[in-house]
Coordinates of C-alpha atoms in Angstrom, one line a residue:
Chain A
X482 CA -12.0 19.6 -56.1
X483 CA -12.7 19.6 -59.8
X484 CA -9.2 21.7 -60.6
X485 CA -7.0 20.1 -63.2
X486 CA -4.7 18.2 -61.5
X487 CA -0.7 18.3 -62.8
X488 CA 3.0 17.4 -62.0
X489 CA 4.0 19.8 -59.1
X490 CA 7.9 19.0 -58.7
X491 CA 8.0 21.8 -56.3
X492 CA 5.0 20.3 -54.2
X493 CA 6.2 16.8 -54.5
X494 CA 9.8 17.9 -53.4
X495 CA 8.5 19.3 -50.2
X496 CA 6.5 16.0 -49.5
X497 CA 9.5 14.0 -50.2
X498 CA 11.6 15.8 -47.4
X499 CA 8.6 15.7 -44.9
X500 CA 8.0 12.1 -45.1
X501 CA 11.6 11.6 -45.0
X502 CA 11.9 13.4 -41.7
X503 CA 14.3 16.4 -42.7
X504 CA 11.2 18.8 -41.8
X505 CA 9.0 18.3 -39.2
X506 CA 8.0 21.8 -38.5
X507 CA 6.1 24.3 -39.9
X508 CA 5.2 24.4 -43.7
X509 CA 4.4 28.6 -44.2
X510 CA 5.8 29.5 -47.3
X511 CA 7.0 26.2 -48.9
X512 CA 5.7 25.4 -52.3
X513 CA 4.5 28.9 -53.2
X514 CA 1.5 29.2 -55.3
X515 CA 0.7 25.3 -54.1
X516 CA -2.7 25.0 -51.9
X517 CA -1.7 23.4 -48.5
X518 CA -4.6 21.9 -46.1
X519 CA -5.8 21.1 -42.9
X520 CA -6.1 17.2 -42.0
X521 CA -8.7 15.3 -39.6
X522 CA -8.8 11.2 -39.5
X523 CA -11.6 10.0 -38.1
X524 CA -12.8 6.3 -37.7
X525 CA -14.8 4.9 -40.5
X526 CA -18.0 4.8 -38.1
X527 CA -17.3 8.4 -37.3
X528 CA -16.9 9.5 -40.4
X529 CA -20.3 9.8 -42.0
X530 CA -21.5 12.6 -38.7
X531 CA -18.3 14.7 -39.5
X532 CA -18.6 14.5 -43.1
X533 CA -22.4 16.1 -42.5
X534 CA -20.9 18.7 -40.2
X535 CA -18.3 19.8 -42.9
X536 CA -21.1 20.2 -45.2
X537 CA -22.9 21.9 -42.9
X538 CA -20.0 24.5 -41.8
X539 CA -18.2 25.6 -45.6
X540 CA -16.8 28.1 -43.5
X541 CA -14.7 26.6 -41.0
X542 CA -14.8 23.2 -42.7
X543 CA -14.4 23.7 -46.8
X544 CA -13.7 20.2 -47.3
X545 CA -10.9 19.8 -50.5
X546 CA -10.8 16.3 -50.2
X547 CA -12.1 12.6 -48.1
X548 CA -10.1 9.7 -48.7
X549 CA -11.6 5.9 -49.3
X550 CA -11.9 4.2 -46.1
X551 CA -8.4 2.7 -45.2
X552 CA -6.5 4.7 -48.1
X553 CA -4.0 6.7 -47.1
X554 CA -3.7 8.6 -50.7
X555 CA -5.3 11.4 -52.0
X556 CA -5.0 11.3 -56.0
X557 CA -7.4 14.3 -56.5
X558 CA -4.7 16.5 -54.5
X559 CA -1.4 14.8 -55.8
X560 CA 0.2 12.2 -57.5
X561 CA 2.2 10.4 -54.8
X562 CA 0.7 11.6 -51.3
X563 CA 0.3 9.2 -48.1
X564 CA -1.4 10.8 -45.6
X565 CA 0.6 8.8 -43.0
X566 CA 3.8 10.1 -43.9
X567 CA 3.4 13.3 -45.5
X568 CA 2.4 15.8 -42.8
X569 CA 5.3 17.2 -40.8
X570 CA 3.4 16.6 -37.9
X571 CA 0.4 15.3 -36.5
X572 CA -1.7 15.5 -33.5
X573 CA -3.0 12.7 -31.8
X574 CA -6.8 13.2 -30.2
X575 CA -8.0 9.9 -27.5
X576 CA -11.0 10.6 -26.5
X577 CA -11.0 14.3 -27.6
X578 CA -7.8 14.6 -25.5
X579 CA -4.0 15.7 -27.5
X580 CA -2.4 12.4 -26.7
X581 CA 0.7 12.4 -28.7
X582 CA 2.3 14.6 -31.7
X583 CA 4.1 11.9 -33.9
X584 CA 6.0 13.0 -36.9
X585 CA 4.5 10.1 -39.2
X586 CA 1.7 7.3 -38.1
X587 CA 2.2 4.4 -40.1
X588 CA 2.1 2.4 -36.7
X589 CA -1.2 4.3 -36.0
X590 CA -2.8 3.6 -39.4
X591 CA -5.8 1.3 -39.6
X592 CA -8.2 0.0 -42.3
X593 CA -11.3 1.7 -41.3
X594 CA -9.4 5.4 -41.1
X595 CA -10.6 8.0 -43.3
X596 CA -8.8 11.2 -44.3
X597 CA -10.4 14.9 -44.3
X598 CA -8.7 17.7 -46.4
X599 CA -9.7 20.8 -45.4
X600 CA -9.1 24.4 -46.8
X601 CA -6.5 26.4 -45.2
X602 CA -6.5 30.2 -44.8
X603 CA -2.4 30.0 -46.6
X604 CA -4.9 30.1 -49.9
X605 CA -6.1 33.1 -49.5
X606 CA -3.1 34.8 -47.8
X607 CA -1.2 34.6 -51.2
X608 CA -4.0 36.0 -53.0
X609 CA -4.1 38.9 -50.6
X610 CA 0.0 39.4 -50.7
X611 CA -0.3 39.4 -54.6
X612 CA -2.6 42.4 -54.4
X613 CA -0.4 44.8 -52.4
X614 CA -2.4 44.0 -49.1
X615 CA -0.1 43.6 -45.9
X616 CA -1.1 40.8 -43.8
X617 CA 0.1 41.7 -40.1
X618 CA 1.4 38.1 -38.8
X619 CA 3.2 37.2 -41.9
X620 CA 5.2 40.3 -41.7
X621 CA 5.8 40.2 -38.1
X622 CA 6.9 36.6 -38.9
X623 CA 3.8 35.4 -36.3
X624 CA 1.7 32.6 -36.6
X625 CA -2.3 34.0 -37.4
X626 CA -3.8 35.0 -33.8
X627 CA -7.3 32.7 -33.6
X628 CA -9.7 33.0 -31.0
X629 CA -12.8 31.6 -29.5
X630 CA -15.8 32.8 -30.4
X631 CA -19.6 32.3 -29.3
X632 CA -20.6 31.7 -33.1
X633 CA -22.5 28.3 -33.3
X634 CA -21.7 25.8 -35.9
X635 CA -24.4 23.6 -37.5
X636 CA -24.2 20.4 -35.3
X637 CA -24.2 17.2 -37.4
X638 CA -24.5 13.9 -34.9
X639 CA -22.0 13.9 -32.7
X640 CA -19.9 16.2 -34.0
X641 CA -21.0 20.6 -33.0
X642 CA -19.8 23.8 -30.9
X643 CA -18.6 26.9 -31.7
X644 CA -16.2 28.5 -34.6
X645 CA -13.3 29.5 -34.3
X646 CA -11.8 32.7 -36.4
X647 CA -8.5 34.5 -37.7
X648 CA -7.9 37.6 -37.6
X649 CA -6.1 40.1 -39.6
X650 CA -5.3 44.0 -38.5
X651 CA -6.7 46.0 -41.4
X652 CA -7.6 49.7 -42.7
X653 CA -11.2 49.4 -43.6
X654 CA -10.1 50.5 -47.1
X655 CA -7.7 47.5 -47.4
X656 CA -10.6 45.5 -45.5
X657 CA -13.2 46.2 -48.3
X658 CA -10.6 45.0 -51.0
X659 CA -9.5 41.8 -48.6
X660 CA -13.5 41.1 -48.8
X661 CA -13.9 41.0 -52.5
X662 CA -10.3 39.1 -53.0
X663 CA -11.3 36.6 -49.9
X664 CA -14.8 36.2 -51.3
X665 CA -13.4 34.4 -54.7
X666 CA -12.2 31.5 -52.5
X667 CA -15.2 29.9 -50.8
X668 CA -13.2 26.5 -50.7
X669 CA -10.1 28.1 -48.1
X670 CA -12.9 29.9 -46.0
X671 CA -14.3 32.9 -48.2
X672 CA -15.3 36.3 -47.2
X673 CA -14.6 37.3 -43.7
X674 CA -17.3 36.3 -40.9
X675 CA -16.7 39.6 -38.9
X676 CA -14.9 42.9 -38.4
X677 CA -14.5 45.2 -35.4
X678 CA -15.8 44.9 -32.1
X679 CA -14.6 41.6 -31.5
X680 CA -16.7 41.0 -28.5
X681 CA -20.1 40.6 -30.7
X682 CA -18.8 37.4 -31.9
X683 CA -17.7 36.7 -27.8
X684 CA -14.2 37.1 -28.0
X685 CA -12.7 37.2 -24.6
X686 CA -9.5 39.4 -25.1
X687 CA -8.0 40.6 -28.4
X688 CA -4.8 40.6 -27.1
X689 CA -5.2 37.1 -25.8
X690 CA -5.8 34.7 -28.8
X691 CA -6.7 31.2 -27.7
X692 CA -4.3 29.8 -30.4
X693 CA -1.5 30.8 -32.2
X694 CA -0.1 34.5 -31.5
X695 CA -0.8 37.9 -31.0
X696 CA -0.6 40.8 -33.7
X697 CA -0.8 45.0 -32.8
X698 CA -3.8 46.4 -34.2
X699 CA -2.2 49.7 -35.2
X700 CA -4.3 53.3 -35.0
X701 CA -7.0 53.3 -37.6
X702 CA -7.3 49.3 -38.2
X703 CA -10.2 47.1 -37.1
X704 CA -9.7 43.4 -36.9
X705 CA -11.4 41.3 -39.4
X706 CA -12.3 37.9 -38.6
X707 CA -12.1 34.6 -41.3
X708 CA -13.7 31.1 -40.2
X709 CA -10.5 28.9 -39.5
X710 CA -9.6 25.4 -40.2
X711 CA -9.0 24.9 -36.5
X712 CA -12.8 24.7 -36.2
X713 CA -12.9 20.9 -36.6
X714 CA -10.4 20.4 -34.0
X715 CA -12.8 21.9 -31.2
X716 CA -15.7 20.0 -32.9
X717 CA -13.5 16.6 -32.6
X718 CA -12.6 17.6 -28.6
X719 CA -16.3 18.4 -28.0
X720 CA -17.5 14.8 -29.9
X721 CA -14.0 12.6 -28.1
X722 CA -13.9 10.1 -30.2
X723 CA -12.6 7.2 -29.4
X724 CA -9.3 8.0 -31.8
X725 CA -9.0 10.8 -34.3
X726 CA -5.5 12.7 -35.9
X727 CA -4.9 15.9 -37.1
X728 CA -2.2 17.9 -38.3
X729 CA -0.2 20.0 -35.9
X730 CA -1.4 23.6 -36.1
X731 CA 1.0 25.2 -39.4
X732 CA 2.0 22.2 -40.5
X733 CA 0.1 21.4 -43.2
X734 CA -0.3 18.9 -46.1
X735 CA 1.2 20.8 -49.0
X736 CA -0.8 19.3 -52.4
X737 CA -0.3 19.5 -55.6
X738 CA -3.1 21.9 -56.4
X739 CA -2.8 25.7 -57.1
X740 CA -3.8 28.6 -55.2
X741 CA -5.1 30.3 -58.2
X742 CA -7.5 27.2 -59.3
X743 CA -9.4 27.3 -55.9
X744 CA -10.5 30.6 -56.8
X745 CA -14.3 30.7 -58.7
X746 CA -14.3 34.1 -60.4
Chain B
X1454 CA -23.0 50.3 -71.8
X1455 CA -23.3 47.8 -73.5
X1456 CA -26.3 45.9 -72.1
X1457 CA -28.5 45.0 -74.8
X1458 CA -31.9 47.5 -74.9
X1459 CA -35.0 45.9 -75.3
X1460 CA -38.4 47.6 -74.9
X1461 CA -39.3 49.1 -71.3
X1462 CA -42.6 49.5 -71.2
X1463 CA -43.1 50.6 -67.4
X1464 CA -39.9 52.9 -68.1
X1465 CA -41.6 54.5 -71.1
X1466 CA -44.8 55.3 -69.4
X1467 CA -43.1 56.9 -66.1
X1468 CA -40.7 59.1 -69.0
X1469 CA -44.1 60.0 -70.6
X1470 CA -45.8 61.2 -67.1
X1471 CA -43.0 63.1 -66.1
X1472 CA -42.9 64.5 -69.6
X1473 CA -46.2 65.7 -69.4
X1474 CA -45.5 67.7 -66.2
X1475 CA -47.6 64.8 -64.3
X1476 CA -44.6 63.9 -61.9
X1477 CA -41.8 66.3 -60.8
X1478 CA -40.7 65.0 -57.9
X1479 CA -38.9 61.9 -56.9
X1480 CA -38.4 59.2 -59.1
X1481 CA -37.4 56.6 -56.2
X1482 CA -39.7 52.7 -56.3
X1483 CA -41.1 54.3 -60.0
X1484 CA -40.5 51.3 -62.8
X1485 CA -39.1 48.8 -60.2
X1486 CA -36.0 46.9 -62.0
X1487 CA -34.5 49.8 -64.4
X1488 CA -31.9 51.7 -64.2
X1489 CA -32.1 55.5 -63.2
X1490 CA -29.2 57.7 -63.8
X1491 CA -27.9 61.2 -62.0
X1492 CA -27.8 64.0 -65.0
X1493 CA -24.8 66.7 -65.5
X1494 CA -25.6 69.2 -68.8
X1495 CA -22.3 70.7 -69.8
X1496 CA -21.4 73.0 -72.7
X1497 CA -19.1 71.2 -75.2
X1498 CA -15.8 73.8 -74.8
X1499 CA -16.2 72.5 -70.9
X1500 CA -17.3 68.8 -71.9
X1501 CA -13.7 67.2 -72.6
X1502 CA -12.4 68.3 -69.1
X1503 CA -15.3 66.9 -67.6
X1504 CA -15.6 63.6 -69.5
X1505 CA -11.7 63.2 -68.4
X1506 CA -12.9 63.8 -64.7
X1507 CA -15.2 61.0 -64.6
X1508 CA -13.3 59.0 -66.6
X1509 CA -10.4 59.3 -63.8
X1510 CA -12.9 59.1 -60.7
X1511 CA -15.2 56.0 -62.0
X1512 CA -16.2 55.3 -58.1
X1513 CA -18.4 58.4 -58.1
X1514 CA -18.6 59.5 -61.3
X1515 CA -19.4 56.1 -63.2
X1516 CA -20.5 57.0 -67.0
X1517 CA -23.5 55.2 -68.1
X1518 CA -24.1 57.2 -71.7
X1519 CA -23.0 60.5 -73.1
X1520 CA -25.0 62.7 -75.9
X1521 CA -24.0 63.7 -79.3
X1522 CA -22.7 67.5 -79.1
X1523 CA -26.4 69.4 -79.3
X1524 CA -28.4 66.1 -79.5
X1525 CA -31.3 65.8 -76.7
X1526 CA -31.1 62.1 -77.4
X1527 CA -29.4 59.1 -75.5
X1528 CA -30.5 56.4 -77.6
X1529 CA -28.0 53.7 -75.8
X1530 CA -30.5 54.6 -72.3
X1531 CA -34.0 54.2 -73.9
X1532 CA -35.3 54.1 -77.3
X1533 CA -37.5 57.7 -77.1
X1534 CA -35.3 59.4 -74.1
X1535 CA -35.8 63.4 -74.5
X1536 CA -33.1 65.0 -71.9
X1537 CA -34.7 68.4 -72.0
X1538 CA -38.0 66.8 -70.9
X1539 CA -38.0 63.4 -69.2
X1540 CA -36.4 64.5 -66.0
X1541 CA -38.5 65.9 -63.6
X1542 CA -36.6 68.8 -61.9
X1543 CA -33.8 70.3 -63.1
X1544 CA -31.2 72.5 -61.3
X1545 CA -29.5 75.4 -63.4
X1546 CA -25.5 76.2 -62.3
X1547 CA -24.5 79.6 -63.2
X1548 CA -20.6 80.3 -62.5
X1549 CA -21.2 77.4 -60.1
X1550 CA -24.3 78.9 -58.4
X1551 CA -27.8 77.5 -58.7
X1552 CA -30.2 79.9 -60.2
X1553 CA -33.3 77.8 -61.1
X1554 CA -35.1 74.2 -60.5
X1555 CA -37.1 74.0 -64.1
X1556 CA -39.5 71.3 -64.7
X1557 CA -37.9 71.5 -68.3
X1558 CA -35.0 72.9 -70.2
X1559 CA -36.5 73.2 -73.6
X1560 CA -35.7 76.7 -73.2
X1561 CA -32.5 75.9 -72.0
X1562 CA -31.2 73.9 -74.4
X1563 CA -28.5 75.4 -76.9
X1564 CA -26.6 73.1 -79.3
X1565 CA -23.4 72.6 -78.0
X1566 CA -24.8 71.2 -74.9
X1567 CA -23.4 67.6 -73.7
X1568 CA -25.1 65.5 -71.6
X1569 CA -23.4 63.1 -68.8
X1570 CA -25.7 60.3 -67.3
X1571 CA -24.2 58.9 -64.5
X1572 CA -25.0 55.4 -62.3
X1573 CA -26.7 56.1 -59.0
X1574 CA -27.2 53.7 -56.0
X1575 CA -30.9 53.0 -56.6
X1576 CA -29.7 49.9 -59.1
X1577 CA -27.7 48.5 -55.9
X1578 CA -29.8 49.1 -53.5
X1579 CA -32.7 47.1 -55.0
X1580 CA -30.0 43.9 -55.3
X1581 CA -29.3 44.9 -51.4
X1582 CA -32.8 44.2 -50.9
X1583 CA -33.6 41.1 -53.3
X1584 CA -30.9 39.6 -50.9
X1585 CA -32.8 40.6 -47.6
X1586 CA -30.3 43.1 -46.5
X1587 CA -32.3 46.0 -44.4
X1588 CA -31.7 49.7 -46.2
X1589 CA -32.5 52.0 -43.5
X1590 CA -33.0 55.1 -44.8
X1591 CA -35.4 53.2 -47.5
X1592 CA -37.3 51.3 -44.4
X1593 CA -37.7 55.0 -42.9
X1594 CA -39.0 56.4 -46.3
X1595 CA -36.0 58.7 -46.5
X1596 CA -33.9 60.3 -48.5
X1597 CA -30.1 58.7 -48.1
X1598 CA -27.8 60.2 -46.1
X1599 CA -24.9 62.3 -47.8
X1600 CA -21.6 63.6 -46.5
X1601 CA -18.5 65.9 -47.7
X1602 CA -15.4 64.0 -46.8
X1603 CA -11.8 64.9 -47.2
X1604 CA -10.9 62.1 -49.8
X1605 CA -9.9 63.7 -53.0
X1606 CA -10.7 63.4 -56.6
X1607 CA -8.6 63.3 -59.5
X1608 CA -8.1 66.8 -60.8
X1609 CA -9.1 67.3 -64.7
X1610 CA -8.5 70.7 -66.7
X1611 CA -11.1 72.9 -64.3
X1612 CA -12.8 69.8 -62.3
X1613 CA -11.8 68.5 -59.1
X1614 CA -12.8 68.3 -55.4
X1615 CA -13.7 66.4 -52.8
X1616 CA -15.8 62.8 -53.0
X1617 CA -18.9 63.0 -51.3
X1618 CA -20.5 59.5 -50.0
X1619 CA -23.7 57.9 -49.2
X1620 CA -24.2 56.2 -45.9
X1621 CA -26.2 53.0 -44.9
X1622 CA -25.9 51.8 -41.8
X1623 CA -25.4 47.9 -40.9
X1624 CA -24.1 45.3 -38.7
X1625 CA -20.8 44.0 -39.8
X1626 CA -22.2 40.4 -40.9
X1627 CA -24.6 42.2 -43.8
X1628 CA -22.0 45.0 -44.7
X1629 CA -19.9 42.4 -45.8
X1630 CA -22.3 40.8 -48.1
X1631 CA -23.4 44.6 -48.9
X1632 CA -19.5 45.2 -50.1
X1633 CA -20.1 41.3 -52.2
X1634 CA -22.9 42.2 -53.7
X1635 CA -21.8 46.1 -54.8
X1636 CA -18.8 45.0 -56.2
X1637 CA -20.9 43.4 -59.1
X1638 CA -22.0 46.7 -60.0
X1639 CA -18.8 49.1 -61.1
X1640 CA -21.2 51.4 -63.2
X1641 CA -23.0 52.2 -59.7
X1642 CA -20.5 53.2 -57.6
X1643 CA -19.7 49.7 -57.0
X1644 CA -17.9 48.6 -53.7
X1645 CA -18.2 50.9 -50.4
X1646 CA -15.2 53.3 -50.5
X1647 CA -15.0 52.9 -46.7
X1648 CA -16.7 51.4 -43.6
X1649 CA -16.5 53.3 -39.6
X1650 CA -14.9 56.1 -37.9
X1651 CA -16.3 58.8 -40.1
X1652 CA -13.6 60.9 -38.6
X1653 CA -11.1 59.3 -41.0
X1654 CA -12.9 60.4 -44.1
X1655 CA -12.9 63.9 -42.6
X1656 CA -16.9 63.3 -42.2
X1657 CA -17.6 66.4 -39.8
X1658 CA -20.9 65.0 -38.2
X1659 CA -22.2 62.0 -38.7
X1660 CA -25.7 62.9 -37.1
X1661 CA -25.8 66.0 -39.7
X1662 CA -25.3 65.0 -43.4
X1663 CA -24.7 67.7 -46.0
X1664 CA -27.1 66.3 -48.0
X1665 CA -30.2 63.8 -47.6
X1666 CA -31.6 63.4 -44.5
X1667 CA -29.7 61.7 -41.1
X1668 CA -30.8 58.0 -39.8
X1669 CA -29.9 56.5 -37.0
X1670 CA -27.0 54.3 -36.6
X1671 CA -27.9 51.3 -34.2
X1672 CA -25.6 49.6 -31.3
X1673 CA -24.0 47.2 -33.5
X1674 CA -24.0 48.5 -36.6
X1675 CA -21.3 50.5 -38.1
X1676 CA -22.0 52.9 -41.0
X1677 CA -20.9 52.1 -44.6
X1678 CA -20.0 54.3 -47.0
X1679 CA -20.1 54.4 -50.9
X1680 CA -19.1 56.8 -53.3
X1681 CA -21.9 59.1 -54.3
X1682 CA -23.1 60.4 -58.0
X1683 CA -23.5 63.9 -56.2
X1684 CA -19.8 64.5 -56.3
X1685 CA -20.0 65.8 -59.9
X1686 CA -22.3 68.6 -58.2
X1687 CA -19.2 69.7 -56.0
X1688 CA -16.7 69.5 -59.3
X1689 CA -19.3 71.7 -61.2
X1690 CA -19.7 73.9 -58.4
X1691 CA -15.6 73.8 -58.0
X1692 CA -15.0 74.5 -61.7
X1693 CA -17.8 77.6 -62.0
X1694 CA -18.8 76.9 -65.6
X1695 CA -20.8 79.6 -67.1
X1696 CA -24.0 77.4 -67.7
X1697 CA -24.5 73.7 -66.1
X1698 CA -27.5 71.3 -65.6
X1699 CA -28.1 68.7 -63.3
X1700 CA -30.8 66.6 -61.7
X1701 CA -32.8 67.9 -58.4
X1702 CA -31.3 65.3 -56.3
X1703 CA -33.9 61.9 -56.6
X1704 CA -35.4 63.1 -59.1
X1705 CA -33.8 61.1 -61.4
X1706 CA -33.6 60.0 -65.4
X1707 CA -35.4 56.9 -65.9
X1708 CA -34.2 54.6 -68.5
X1709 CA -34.7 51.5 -70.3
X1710 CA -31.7 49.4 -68.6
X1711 CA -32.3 46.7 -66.3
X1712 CA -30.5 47.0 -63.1
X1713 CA -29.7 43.1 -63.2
X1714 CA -27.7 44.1 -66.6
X1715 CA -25.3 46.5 -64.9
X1716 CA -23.9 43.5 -62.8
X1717 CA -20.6 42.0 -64.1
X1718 CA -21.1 38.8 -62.1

């Protein structure tokens, strides 16, 4: 990211009580108006096929930043961040299989580990909030419904499959607007991939969301469908590494960048 | 506007046929790249209320020039414009009733006549098409499909009404690069005004438009809908002036403005 980077006391205060262990939860809402990301590590000799997959997929995979091999800070996305500590908590993939969900992994840390930032959906939430649009899961206090879908990613080496999505309840109305606000933000997934029938992108069950929960799609609404930063995560399962981590699903790095400076227009 | 006018040859000669009586019928594909405009001819003691209309519906009533009190002229549009001339049919309101379809209005003319040129989805229906996005009713050599709904206008003085919309039918993948690219044209309708269930814009039929000509919707599509430049029609009609002017529907004002100008992106 090219956005100017400066002091973000209430960005570095939340990182502070993460990596100190007082929250190793969710991070929805912390830091408002702070751009919080989705994390993959990856072996060194790994790296270089998911990198090219990222680049492939902006969608799912808007990279914000890669660390040097065996660094666990990120200056372009804030001052004082270590990647090993500063995640509430992580997920822990052995060959493509959730081994462990550690709250820091400074034992698990190794010279040859790089770190992927990717753009989170929170992003463009708080653009759409800011304009008067409801977003269903927030208000209901939910965690996004994601699901499944048949839509192929560009497979880079070892690393391909299929996207996953988000999905917010809309008016079409509201959905229009949601398209033009989402569409400034091409680094936390851009304009929506899909609305309505949700079975042309091959999604099983609306109801049924693969990950996190349900919303009602109220009388008039149509669901609308983002690429999701979840994406890598089937992409790293499919490839089963020998090692990789990622951050548990809503708890997310929180950086020092704003919201506002991701967007391009 | 405020694009900058610079000589239109292939404008200029298309004015000149139609001028000479040569054309006077559809203006649609004719000088590929400029801007054509839908007409309204208003006399000045019902101009203000009229003016203040648009101004308060810009979606379908987006103002691209308006004339000097009695002056055939619209010097910002093109450098020789006549408005009693270069149009190729006409249609003559009476008390809201149309009376005549002229080839001209030299006879019609009187000199406290105001002219409204208004933006008209040609301009963003070529950038739908410089991006590879299928027009159907265009592929089908058709005029677009046009439907009364229930969603209101903006009452000024004696005009008001009903918004009437053009349809395009599309899967939802290019609708939502139709509504992206749209957007950048606010002088042209801009962004659709709603996408599906016709029934929820109080659209009677979709298979029956009030205007244009029905195309087929195909499994997978859904039909898109954008505010239309024939909605001053209905507020003329509405307000019953005692004389009113307008366009034959496509056949349409050519001017010298480059569609690529009107975008604000």
């Amino acid at each position: 990211m090219t956005a100017p980077l400066s002091a973000a006391p209430l960005a570095a205060a939340e990182r502070l009580r993460i990596r100190s262990g007082a929250n190793s939860g969710q991070t929805a809402g912390l830091a408002p108006g702070h751009v919080q990301a989705n994390l993959a590590i990856l072996p060194a000799d790994w790296a270089g096929d998911f990198l090219r997959f990222c680049q492939a997929n902006p969608r799912p995979c808007p990279l914000l930043a890669v660390s040097e091999v065996g660094d666990p800070r990120l200056p372009t996305l804030g001052h004082d961040i270590d990647i090993r500590t500063d995640v509430p908590r992580y997920r822990v993939y052995r060959e493509g299989v959730l081994m462990e969900g550690p709250t820091d992994i400074l034992d698990l840390w190794r010279d040859d580990f790089v770190a992927f930032l990717i753009g989170c959906s929170f992003s463009f939430e708080e653009a759409l909030l800011a304009d008067g649009l409801p977003v269903r899961h927030i208000a209901m206090n939910r965690n996004v419904p994601m699901y499944e879908t048949n839509i192929p990613c560009v497979a880079a080496g070892r690393f391909g499959g299929t996207m996953v999505v988000s999905m917010r309840p809309m008016v079409p109305r509201d959905a229009i607007r949601a398209i033009q606000i989402t569409s400034r933000f091409p680094s936390v997934h851009g304009a929506p991939v899909h609305f309505g029938d949700p079975a042309a992108i091959g999604i099983r069950d609306i109801a049924d969301p693969e990950h996190g929960e349900a919303v009602p799609i109220e009388p008039g609404e149509v669901p609308v469908f983002w690429a999701c930063g979840v994406t890598p995560q089937v992409a790293i399962r499919n490839a089963r590494p020998p090692i990789a981590i990622t951050h548990s699903p809503g708890a997310m790095l929180i950086t020092d960048l704003l919201n506002t400076h991701l967007s391009v227009l």
